[in-house]
PDB file of C-alpha atoms in Angstrom:
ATOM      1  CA  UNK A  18      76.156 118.514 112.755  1.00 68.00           C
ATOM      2  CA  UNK A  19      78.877 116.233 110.832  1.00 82.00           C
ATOM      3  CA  UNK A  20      81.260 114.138 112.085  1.00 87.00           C
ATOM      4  CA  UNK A  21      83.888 116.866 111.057  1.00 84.00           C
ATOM      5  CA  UNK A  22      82.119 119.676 111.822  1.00 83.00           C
ATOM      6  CA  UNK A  23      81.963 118.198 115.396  1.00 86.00           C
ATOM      7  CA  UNK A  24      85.911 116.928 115.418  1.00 90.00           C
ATOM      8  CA  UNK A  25      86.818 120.653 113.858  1.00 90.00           C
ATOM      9  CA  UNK A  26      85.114 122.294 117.272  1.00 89.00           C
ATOM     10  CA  UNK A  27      86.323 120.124 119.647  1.00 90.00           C
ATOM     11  CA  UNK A  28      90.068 121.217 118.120  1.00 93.00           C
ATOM     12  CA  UNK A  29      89.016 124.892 118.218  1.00 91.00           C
ATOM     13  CA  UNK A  30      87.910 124.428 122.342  1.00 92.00           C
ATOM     14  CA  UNK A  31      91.195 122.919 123.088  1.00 92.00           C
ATOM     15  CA  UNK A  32      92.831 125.512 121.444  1.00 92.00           C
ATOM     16  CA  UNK A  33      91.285 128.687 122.642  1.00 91.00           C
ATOM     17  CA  UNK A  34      91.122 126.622 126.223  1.00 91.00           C
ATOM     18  CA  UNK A  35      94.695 126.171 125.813  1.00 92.00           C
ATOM     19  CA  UNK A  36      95.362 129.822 126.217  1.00 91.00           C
ATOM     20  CA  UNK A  37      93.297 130.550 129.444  1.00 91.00           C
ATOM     21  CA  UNK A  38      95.185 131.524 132.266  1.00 91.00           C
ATOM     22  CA  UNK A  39      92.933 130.915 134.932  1.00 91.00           C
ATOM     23  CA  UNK A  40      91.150 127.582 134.978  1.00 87.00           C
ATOM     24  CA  UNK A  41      87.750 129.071 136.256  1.00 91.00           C
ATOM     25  CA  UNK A  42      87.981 130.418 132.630  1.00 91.00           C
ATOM     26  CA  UNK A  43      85.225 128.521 130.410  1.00 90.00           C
ATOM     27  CA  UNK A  44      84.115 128.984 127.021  1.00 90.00           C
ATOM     28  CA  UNK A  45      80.344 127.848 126.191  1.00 91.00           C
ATOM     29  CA  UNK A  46      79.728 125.637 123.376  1.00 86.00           C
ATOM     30  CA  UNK A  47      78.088 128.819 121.705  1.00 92.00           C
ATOM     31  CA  UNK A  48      81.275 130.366 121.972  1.00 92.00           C
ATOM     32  CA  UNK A  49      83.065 127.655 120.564  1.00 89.00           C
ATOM     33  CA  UNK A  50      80.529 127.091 117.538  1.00 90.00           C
ATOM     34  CA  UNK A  51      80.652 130.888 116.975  1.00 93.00           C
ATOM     35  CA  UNK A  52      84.652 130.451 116.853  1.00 93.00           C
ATOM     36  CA  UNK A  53      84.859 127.896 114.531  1.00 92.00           C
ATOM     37  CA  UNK A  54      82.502 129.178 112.174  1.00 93.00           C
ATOM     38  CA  UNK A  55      84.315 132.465 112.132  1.00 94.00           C
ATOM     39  CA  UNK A  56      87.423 130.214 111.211  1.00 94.00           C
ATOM     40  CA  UNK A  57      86.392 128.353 108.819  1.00 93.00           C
ATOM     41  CA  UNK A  58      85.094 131.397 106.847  1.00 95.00           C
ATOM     42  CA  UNK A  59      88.433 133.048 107.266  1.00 96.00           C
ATOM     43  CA  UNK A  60      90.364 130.391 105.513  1.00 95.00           C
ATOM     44  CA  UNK A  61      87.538 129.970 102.909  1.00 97.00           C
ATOM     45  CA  UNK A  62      88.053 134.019 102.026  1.00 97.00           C
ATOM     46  CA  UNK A  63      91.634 133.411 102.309  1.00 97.00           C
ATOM     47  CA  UNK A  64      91.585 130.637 100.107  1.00 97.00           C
ATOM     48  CA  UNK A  65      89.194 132.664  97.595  1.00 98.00           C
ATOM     49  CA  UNK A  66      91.494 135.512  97.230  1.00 97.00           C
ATOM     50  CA  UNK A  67      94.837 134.153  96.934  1.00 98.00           C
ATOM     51  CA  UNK A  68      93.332 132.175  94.384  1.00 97.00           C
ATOM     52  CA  UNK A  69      92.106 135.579  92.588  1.00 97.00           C
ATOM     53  CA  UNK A  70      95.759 137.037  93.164  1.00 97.00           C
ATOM     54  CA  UNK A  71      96.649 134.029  91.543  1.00 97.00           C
ATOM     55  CA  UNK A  72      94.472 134.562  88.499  1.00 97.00           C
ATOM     56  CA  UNK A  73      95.770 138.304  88.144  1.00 96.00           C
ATOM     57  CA  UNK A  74      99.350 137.152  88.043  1.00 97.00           C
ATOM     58  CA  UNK A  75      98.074 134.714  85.670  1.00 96.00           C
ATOM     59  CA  UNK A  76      99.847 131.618  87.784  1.00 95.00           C
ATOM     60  CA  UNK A  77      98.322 127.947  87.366  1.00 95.00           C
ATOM     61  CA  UNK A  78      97.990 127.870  90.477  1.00 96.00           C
ATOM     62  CA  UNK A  79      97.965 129.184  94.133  1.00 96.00           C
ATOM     63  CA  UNK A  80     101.368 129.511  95.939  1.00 96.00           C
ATOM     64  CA  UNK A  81     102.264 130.914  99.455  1.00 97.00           C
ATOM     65  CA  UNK A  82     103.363 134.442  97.824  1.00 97.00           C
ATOM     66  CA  UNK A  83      99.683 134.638  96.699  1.00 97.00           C
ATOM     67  CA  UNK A  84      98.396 134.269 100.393  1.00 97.00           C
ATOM     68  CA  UNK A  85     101.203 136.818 102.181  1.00 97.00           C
ATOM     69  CA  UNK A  86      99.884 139.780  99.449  1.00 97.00           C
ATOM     70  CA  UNK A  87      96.724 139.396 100.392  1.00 97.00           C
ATOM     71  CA  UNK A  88      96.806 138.641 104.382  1.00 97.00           C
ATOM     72  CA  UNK A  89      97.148 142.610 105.290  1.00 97.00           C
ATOM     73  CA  UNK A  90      94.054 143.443 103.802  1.00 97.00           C
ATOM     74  CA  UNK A  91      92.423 140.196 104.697  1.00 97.00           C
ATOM     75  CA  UNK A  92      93.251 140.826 108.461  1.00 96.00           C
ATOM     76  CA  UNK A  93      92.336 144.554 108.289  1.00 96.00           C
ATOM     77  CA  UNK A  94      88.862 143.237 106.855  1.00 95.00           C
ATOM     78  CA  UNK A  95      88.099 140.635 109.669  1.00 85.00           C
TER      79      UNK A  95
END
């Protein structure tokens, strides 16, 4: 696994650790992996279809406006 790869799981343990309320509550590096990959393909289709609103408005390039159209359908989807 790379360096960031590694550094981007340890974030995503500390964060979902962050929100246990009990501290018997653990999450298995399984878990964690799962999580992050989950995230990081999230942001990648987030990132490939504001770009495609983008494109349809025919805008240079990607803007925040392009990412709030499509995060309804992109949260109903996941």
């Amino acid at each position: 696994m790379a360096e960031k790869e590694v550094a981007f799981k340890k974030t995503v343990s500390k964060l979902l650790n962050s929100f246990f309320k009990e501290e018997k509550t653990k999450l298995s590096g399984n878990a964690a992996l799962l999580m992050a990959e989950m995230l990081k393909v999230f942001v990648q289709e987030a990132a490939q279809r504001s770009l495609k609103q983008a494109d349809t408005e025919d805008c240079d390039q990607v803007d925040i406006e392009h990412l709030e159209k499509i995060l309804p359908q992109l949260l109903l989807d996941f």
